[in-house]
Coordinates of C-alpha atoms (C1' of nucleotides) in Angstrom, one line a residue:
Chain A
X1 CA -108.7 -47.6 28.3
X2 CA -109.1 -50.6 26.5
X3 CA -107.0 -53.3 28.3
X4 CA -107.6 -55.7 25.4
X5 CA -106.5 -53.7 22.8
X6 CA -103.6 -52.6 24.8
X7 CA -102.3 -55.7 24.9
X8 CA -103.0 -57.3 21.6
X9 CA -100.9 -54.3 20.1
X10 CA -97.9 -55.7 21.8
X11 CA -98.7 -59.2 21.4
X12 CA -99.9 -60.0 24.7
X13 CA -103.5 -61.5 25.6
X14 CA -106.4 -60.6 27.5
X15 CA -106.7 -63.1 30.2
X16 CA -109.1 -63.1 33.0
X17 CA -106.5 -62.8 35.6
X18 CA -105.3 -59.6 33.9
X19 CA -108.9 -58.0 34.2
X20 CA -108.9 -58.9 37.4
X21 CA -106.0 -57.3 38.6
X22 CA -106.6 -54.2 36.5
X23 CA -110.0 -54.0 38.4
X24 CA -108.1 -54.3 41.8
X25 CA -105.8 -51.5 40.9
X26 CA -108.8 -49.2 39.6
X27 CA -110.9 -49.6 42.7
X28 CA -107.9 -48.7 44.6
X29 CA -106.6 -45.9 42.7
X30 CA -104.1 -43.5 44.8
X31 CA -103.4 -46.4 47.5
X32 CA -100.1 -48.4 47.1
X33 CA -100.9 -52.0 46.9
X34 CA -98.3 -54.8 47.6
X35 CA -98.0 -57.8 45.4
X36 CA -99.8 -59.8 48.5
X37 CA -102.8 -56.9 48.6
X38 CA -103.3 -57.6 45.1
X39 CA -103.3 -61.1 45.1
X40 CA -105.8 -61.2 47.9
X41 CA -108.3 -59.0 46.4
X42 CA -107.8 -60.3 42.7
X43 CA -108.3 -63.8 44.0
X44 CA -112.0 -62.8 45.2
X45 CA -112.4 -61.9 41.5
X46 CA -110.6 -64.9 39.9
X47 CA -110.4 -67.6 42.5
X48 CA -107.0 -69.8 42.3
X49 CA -104.8 -67.0 41.2
X50 CA -100.9 -67.7 41.8
X51 CA -98.9 -65.3 43.4
X52 CA -96.5 -65.5 40.5
X53 CA -99.1 -64.3 38.2
X54 CA -99.2 -61.1 40.4
X55 CA -95.8 -60.5 40.2
X56 CA -95.6 -61.3 36.1
X57 CA -98.7 -59.1 35.6
X58 CA -97.3 -56.0 37.7
X59 CA -94.0 -56.2 35.8
X60 CA -96.1 -56.2 32.4
X61 CA -98.3 -53.4 33.6
X62 CA -95.3 -51.2 34.6
X63 CA -93.7 -51.9 31.4
X64 CA -97.0 -50.7 29.7
X65 CA -97.4 -47.7 31.7
X66 CA -100.8 -49.2 33.0
X67 CA -99.5 -49.1 36.4
X68 CA -96.3 -47.7 38.6
X69 CA -94.2 -48.8 41.2
X70 CA -94.4 -46.7 44.3
X71 CA -91.5 -46.8 46.6
X72 CA -92.0 -46.5 50.2
X73 CA -89.8 -47.6 53.1
X74 CA -89.0 -51.1 54.2
X75 CA -87.8 -52.1 50.5
X76 CA -91.0 -53.6 49.6
X77 CA -92.8 -53.1 46.4
X78 CA -96.0 -51.4 46.1
X79 CA -98.1 -50.5 43.0
X80 CA -100.8 -48.0 41.7
X81 CA -102.7 -47.7 38.6
X82 CA -101.3 -45.1 36.3
X83 CA -104.0 -42.1 35.8
X84 CA -102.0 -39.8 34.1
X85 CA -101.9 -37.2 37.0
X86 CA -98.7 -37.8 39.1
X87 CA -99.0 -37.9 43.1
X88 CA -96.7 -38.7 45.9
X89 CA -97.1 -40.0 49.4
X90 CA -96.2 -38.9 52.6
X91 CA -95.7 -41.9 55.0
X92 CA -95.6 -41.7 58.7
X93 CA -92.7 -43.6 60.4
X94 CA -94.6 -44.3 63.4
X95 CA -97.9 -45.5 62.5
X96 CA -97.5 -46.3 58.9
X97 CA -100.4 -43.9 58.0
X98 CA -100.0 -42.9 54.0
X99 CA -101.2 -39.6 52.9
X100 CA -101.6 -38.7 49.3
X101 CA -99.5 -35.5 47.9
X102 CA -101.3 -34.2 44.9
X103 CA -98.4 -31.9 44.4
X104 CA -95.7 -33.3 41.9
X105 CA -92.7 -31.1 41.4
X106 CA -91.4 -33.6 38.6
X107 CA -91.6 -31.0 36.2
X108 CA -89.3 -28.6 38.0
X109 CA -86.9 -31.4 38.5
X110 CA -87.0 -32.6 35.0
X111 CA -86.1 -29.3 34.0
X112 CA -83.4 -29.1 36.0
X113 CA -82.0 -32.1 34.9
X114 CA -82.4 -31.8 31.3
X115 CA -80.3 -28.7 31.6
X116 CA -77.8 -30.1 33.7
X117 CA -77.1 -33.7 32.4
X118 CA -77.7 -35.6 29.3
X119 CA -80.3 -38.1 30.7
X120 CA -83.8 -38.6 29.4
X121 CA -86.0 -38.9 31.8
X122 CA -89.1 -41.5 31.6
X123 CA -90.1 -41.8 35.1
X124 CA -89.5 -41.1 38.8
X125 CA -90.2 -42.0 42.4
X126 CA -90.7 -39.7 45.7
X127 CA -91.8 -40.1 48.9
X128 CA -91.7 -38.2 52.0
X129 CA -91.3 -39.6 55.5
X130 CA -92.1 -38.1 58.8
X131 CA -95.0 -38.0 61.5
X132 CA -98.5 -37.7 61.2
X133 CA -100.9 -35.5 63.3
X134 CA -102.0 -38.2 65.4
X135 CA -98.8 -39.6 66.4
X136 CA -97.3 -36.1 66.9
X137 CA -100.0 -35.6 69.4
X138 CA -99.4 -38.9 70.8
X139 CA -95.9 -38.3 71.3
X140 CA -94.7 -41.1 69.1
X141 CA -92.0 -39.1 67.8
X142 CA -90.2 -38.8 71.3
X143 CA -91.0 -42.2 71.8
X144 CA -89.0 -43.0 68.6
X145 CA -86.3 -40.4 69.5
X146 CA -85.6 -42.2 72.9
X147 CA -85.6 -45.6 71.8
Chain B
X1 CA -68.0 -36.0 63.0
X2 CA -66.8 -37.9 65.9
X3 CA -68.3 -41.5 65.7
X4 CA -67.2 -42.6 69.0
X5 CA -68.8 -39.6 71.0
X6 CA -71.6 -39.9 68.8
X7 CA -72.4 -43.5 69.5
X8 CA -71.4 -43.2 73.2
X9 CA -73.6 -40.4 74.0
X10 CA -76.6 -42.7 73.1
X11 CA -75.3 -45.7 75.1
X12 CA -74.0 -47.5 72.0
X13 CA -70.2 -48.5 71.5
X14 CA -67.4 -47.9 69.2
X15 CA -66.1 -50.8 67.6
X16 CA -63.7 -51.7 65.0
X17 CA -66.6 -53.0 62.9
X18 CA -68.4 -49.6 62.9
X19 CA -65.1 -47.8 62.2
X20 CA -64.8 -49.6 59.2
X21 CA -68.2 -49.4 57.8
X22 CA -68.0 -45.4 58.6
X23 CA -64.7 -45.4 56.6
X24 CA -66.3 -47.1 53.6
X25 CA -69.4 -44.9 53.6
X26 CA -67.0 -42.1 53.5
X27 CA -64.8 -43.2 50.7
X28 CA -67.9 -43.8 48.7
X29 CA -69.5 -40.4 49.5
X30 CA -72.5 -39.9 46.9
X31 CA -72.5 -43.4 45.7
X32 CA -75.3 -45.8 46.8
X33 CA -74.0 -48.7 48.4
X34 CA -75.6 -52.5 48.9
X35 CA -75.2 -54.1 52.2
X36 CA -73.0 -56.6 50.2
X37 CA -71.0 -54.1 48.9
X38 CA -70.3 -52.5 52.1
X39 CA -69.9 -56.1 53.5
X40 CA -67.0 -56.8 50.7
X41 CA -65.2 -53.5 51.5
X42 CA -65.4 -53.3 55.1
X43 CA -64.2 -56.8 55.2
X44 CA -60.9 -55.6 53.7
X45 CA -60.4 -53.5 56.7
X46 CA -61.9 -55.7 59.0
X47 CA -61.5 -59.4 58.1
X48 CA -64.0 -61.9 59.3
X49 CA -67.1 -59.3 59.6
X50 CA -70.5 -61.0 59.4
X51 CA -73.0 -59.6 57.0
X52 CA -75.9 -59.2 59.8
X53 CA -73.5 -56.9 61.3
X54 CA -74.1 -54.8 58.1
X55 CA -77.4 -54.8 58.3
X56 CA -77.7 -53.8 62.1
X57 CA -75.0 -51.0 61.7
X58 CA -76.8 -49.6 58.8
X59 CA -79.9 -49.5 60.7
X60 CA -78.2 -47.7 63.8
X61 CA -76.6 -45.5 61.2
X62 CA -79.6 -44.4 59.7
X63 CA -81.3 -43.8 62.9
X64 CA -78.5 -41.9 64.3
X65 CA -78.4 -39.7 60.9
X66 CA -75.1 -40.9 60.1
X67 CA -76.3 -42.8 57.0
X68 CA -79.6 -42.7 54.9
X69 CA -81.1 -45.0 52.7
X70 CA -81.3 -44.6 48.9
X71 CA -84.4 -45.9 47.0
X72 CA -83.6 -47.2 43.5
X73 CA -85.5 -49.5 41.3
X74 CA -85.7 -53.1 41.9
X75 CA -86.7 -52.8 45.8
X76 CA -83.4 -53.1 47.4
X77 CA -81.5 -51.2 49.9
X78 CA -78.7 -49.0 49.4
X79 CA -77.1 -46.7 51.8
X80 CA -74.8 -43.3 51.7
X81 CA -72.9 -41.5 54.3
X82 CA -75.1 -38.3 55.3
X83 CA -73.0 -35.3 54.8
X84 CA -75.8 -32.9 55.3
X85 CA -76.5 -31.7 51.6
X86 CA -79.2 -33.4 50.0
X87 CA -79.0 -34.9 46.7
X88 CA -80.7 -37.4 44.6
X89 CA -79.9 -39.9 41.9
X90 CA -80.8 -40.4 38.3
X91 CA -80.7 -44.0 37.3
X92 CA -80.2 -45.6 33.7
X93 CA -82.9 -48.1 33.3
X94 CA -80.8 -49.6 30.3
X95 CA -77.4 -49.9 31.7
X96 CA -77.8 -49.0 35.5
X97 CA -75.7 -46.0 35.5
X98 CA -76.3 -43.4 38.2
X99 CA -75.7 -39.7 38.1
X100 CA -75.8 -37.7 40.8
X101 CA -78.2 -34.8 41.1
X102 CA -76.9 -32.0 43.4
X103 CA -80.1 -30.4 43.2
X104 CA -82.6 -30.8 46.0
X105 CA -86.2 -29.7 45.7
X106 CA -87.0 -30.9 49.4
X107 CA -87.6 -27.7 50.6
X108 CA -89.9 -26.5 47.9
X109 CA -92.0 -29.8 48.8
X110 CA -91.8 -29.8 52.4
X111 CA -93.3 -26.1 52.1
X112 CA -96.3 -27.5 50.0
X113 CA -97.0 -30.3 52.6
X114 CA -96.4 -28.1 55.5
X115 CA -99.2 -25.7 54.2
X116 CA -101.6 -28.8 52.9
X117 CA -101.5 -31.4 55.5
X118 CA -100.3 -32.1 59.3
X119 CA -97.3 -34.2 58.6
X120 CA -94.0 -33.2 60.1
X121 CA -91.5 -34.2 57.6
X122 CA -88.2 -36.0 58.7
X123 CA -87.0 -37.5 55.6
X124 CA -87.6 -38.2 51.9
X125 CA -86.3 -39.9 48.8
X126 CA -86.4 -39.4 45.3
X127 CA -85.0 -40.8 42.1
X128 CA -85.6 -40.1 38.6
X129 CA -85.3 -43.1 35.8
X130 CA -84.6 -42.8 32.2
X131 CA -81.8 -43.4 29.8
X132 CA -78.4 -41.9 29.9
X133 CA -76.3 -40.2 26.9
X134 CA -74.7 -43.3 26.0
X135 CA -77.8 -45.6 25.8
X136 CA -79.8 -43.0 24.1
X137 CA -77.2 -42.8 21.1
X138 CA -76.8 -46.7 21.1
X139 CA -80.5 -46.9 20.5
X140 CA -81.0 -48.8 23.9
X141 CA -84.3 -47.4 24.4
X142 CA -85.8 -48.4 21.2
X143 CA -84.7 -52.1 22.1
X144 CA -86.3 -51.6 25.3
X145 CA -89.4 -50.3 23.8
X146 CA -89.5 -53.4 21.3
X147 CA -88.8 -56.1 23.7
Chain C
dT1 C1' -58.3 -55.0 86.3
dC2 C1' -62.8 -56.3 86.9
dC3 C1' -68.0 -56.5 85.3
dT4 C1' -71.7 -55.3 83.1
dT5 C1' -73.8 -55.5 78.9
dA6 C1' -73.7 -54.0 74.1
dT7 C1' -71.8 -56.2 70.0
dT8 C1' -70.5 -59.8 67.2
dG9 C1' -70.2 -64.0 64.2
dA10 C1' -72.3 -68.3 62.7
dA11 C1' -76.3 -70.3 61.8
dT12 C1' -81.3 -70.5 61.5
dT13 C1' -85.2 -68.8 60.2
dA14 C1' -88.6 -65.9 57.8
dA15 C1' -90.1 -63.5 53.5
dA16 C1' -89.8 -61.8 49.0
dT17 C1' -89.1 -62.5 44.4
dT18 C1' -88.0 -65.1 40.8
dA19 C1' -87.3 -69.5 37.9
dT20 C1' -88.7 -73.8 36.0
dC21 C1' -92.2 -76.4 33.9
dA22 C1' -96.3 -79.4 32.6
dT23 C1' -100.8 -77.8 31.6
dT24 C1' -104.3 -74.7 30.0
dT25 C1' -106.2 -71.3 27.1
dA26 C1' -106.2 -66.7 24.1
dG27 C1' -106.8 -65.4 19.9
dC28 C1' -105.9 -65.8 14.8
dA29 C1' -106.2 -68.7 10.8
dT30 C1' -108.7 -72.0 8.6
Chain D
dA1 C1' -117.0 -73.4 14.4
dT2 C1' -112.6 -76.0 15.0
dG3 C1' -107.9 -76.1 15.3
dC4 C1' -103.2 -74.8 16.1
dT5 C1' -99.6 -72.3 18.1
dA6 C1' -97.6 -69.5 21.4
dA7 C1' -98.6 -67.2 25.6
dA8 C1' -100.0 -67.5 30.2
dT9 C1' -101.1 -69.8 34.5
dG10 C1' -100.5 -72.5 38.4
dA11 C1' -97.7 -75.2 41.5
dT12 C1' -93.5 -76.0 43.0
dA13 C1' -88.9 -75.4 43.6
dA14 C1' -84.9 -72.3 44.0
dT15 C1' -82.9 -67.8 44.9
dT16 C1' -82.1 -63.7 47.4
dT17 C1' -82.6 -60.6 50.8
dA18 C1' -83.3 -59.6 55.6
dA19 C1' -84.3 -60.7 60.5
dT20 C1' -83.8 -63.3 64.4
dT21 C1' -81.4 -66.5 67.9
dC22 C1' -77.5 -67.6 71.0
dA23 C1' -73.2 -68.4 72.8
dA24 C1' -68.8 -66.0 72.5
dT25 C1' -66.3 -61.7 72.7
dA26 C1' -65.1 -57.2 74.0
dA27 C1' -66.1 -51.8 75.0
dG28 C1' -65.9 -48.8 78.4
dG29 C1' -67.0 -47.2 83.0
dA30 C1' -66.2 -48.4 87.9

DNA sequence: TCCTTATTGAATTAAATTATCATTTAGCAT
DNA sequence: ATGCTAAATGATAATTTAATTCAATAAGGA
């Protein structure tokens, strides 16, 4: 993936900030990052970056298909680099731990929707929530049920 | 579903505000509502309701399984009444129109995850994004590609 | 009817995201 | 190389959204 070509072909410019952000996304492939996460890590490569640049760049990267948003609980935004192969996340509602799900069922779903509606699907999001092994063993799910 | 019993059995109280909110959710089954939506509609049944009550009540309803959160684009929160049968949404990224997807593939997924990990799944979210028929015909997806 | 305490509304606070704007700079043309 | 133009940035302010605080209210068991 040549970031410069990809940007310039659509009239955008290659900047050190955008390179730094892409680097951060690459180094954290598969791990959802918040804008603040990205800001902190990219800031080490390019000191002085403003947080607004992160938001702007992530919007752009998502539009270009370079990254995609991940929807977890809490309503906040997370992003990941788009490496083509879909995956999803399983989030522990007790400790917050994330596990990667390589399995993607979007193809099955897309087929169902193609038959049943008139939508052209371009993207999707899916996350599972529950309890991880450690929290189950520690009884965290019972604590939560009691509260 | 007896709201009063459900609340009291866990030490909570039945209030006119909670009844009003449940009524709004019932009347909009299958349609994701924002806290602001709920506030506006419930306010007609129970004048003077504060927005904080909506947030508090929706947290409670979700905890009790009376409602569940819907994750759409934008990172904002939406809620729906939980009528047992899972469904999902297809959101048009051009006009925002929502379509209900009766099909739920959570069972397939849950099985995959049960085999491949140690998580106990308690809930999930899934949404599809793309273009609805009208926007496709109107060329909205091309406009978006150009911008 | 009384009492305890959950609940509420109003106001405040905090946090996340977006908008504004002057300045900088990427990248094409010269 | 140099200059030019528009894109991009950083700083800041403004918006939104959500959470918190607290005194007043009211649900519901005794």
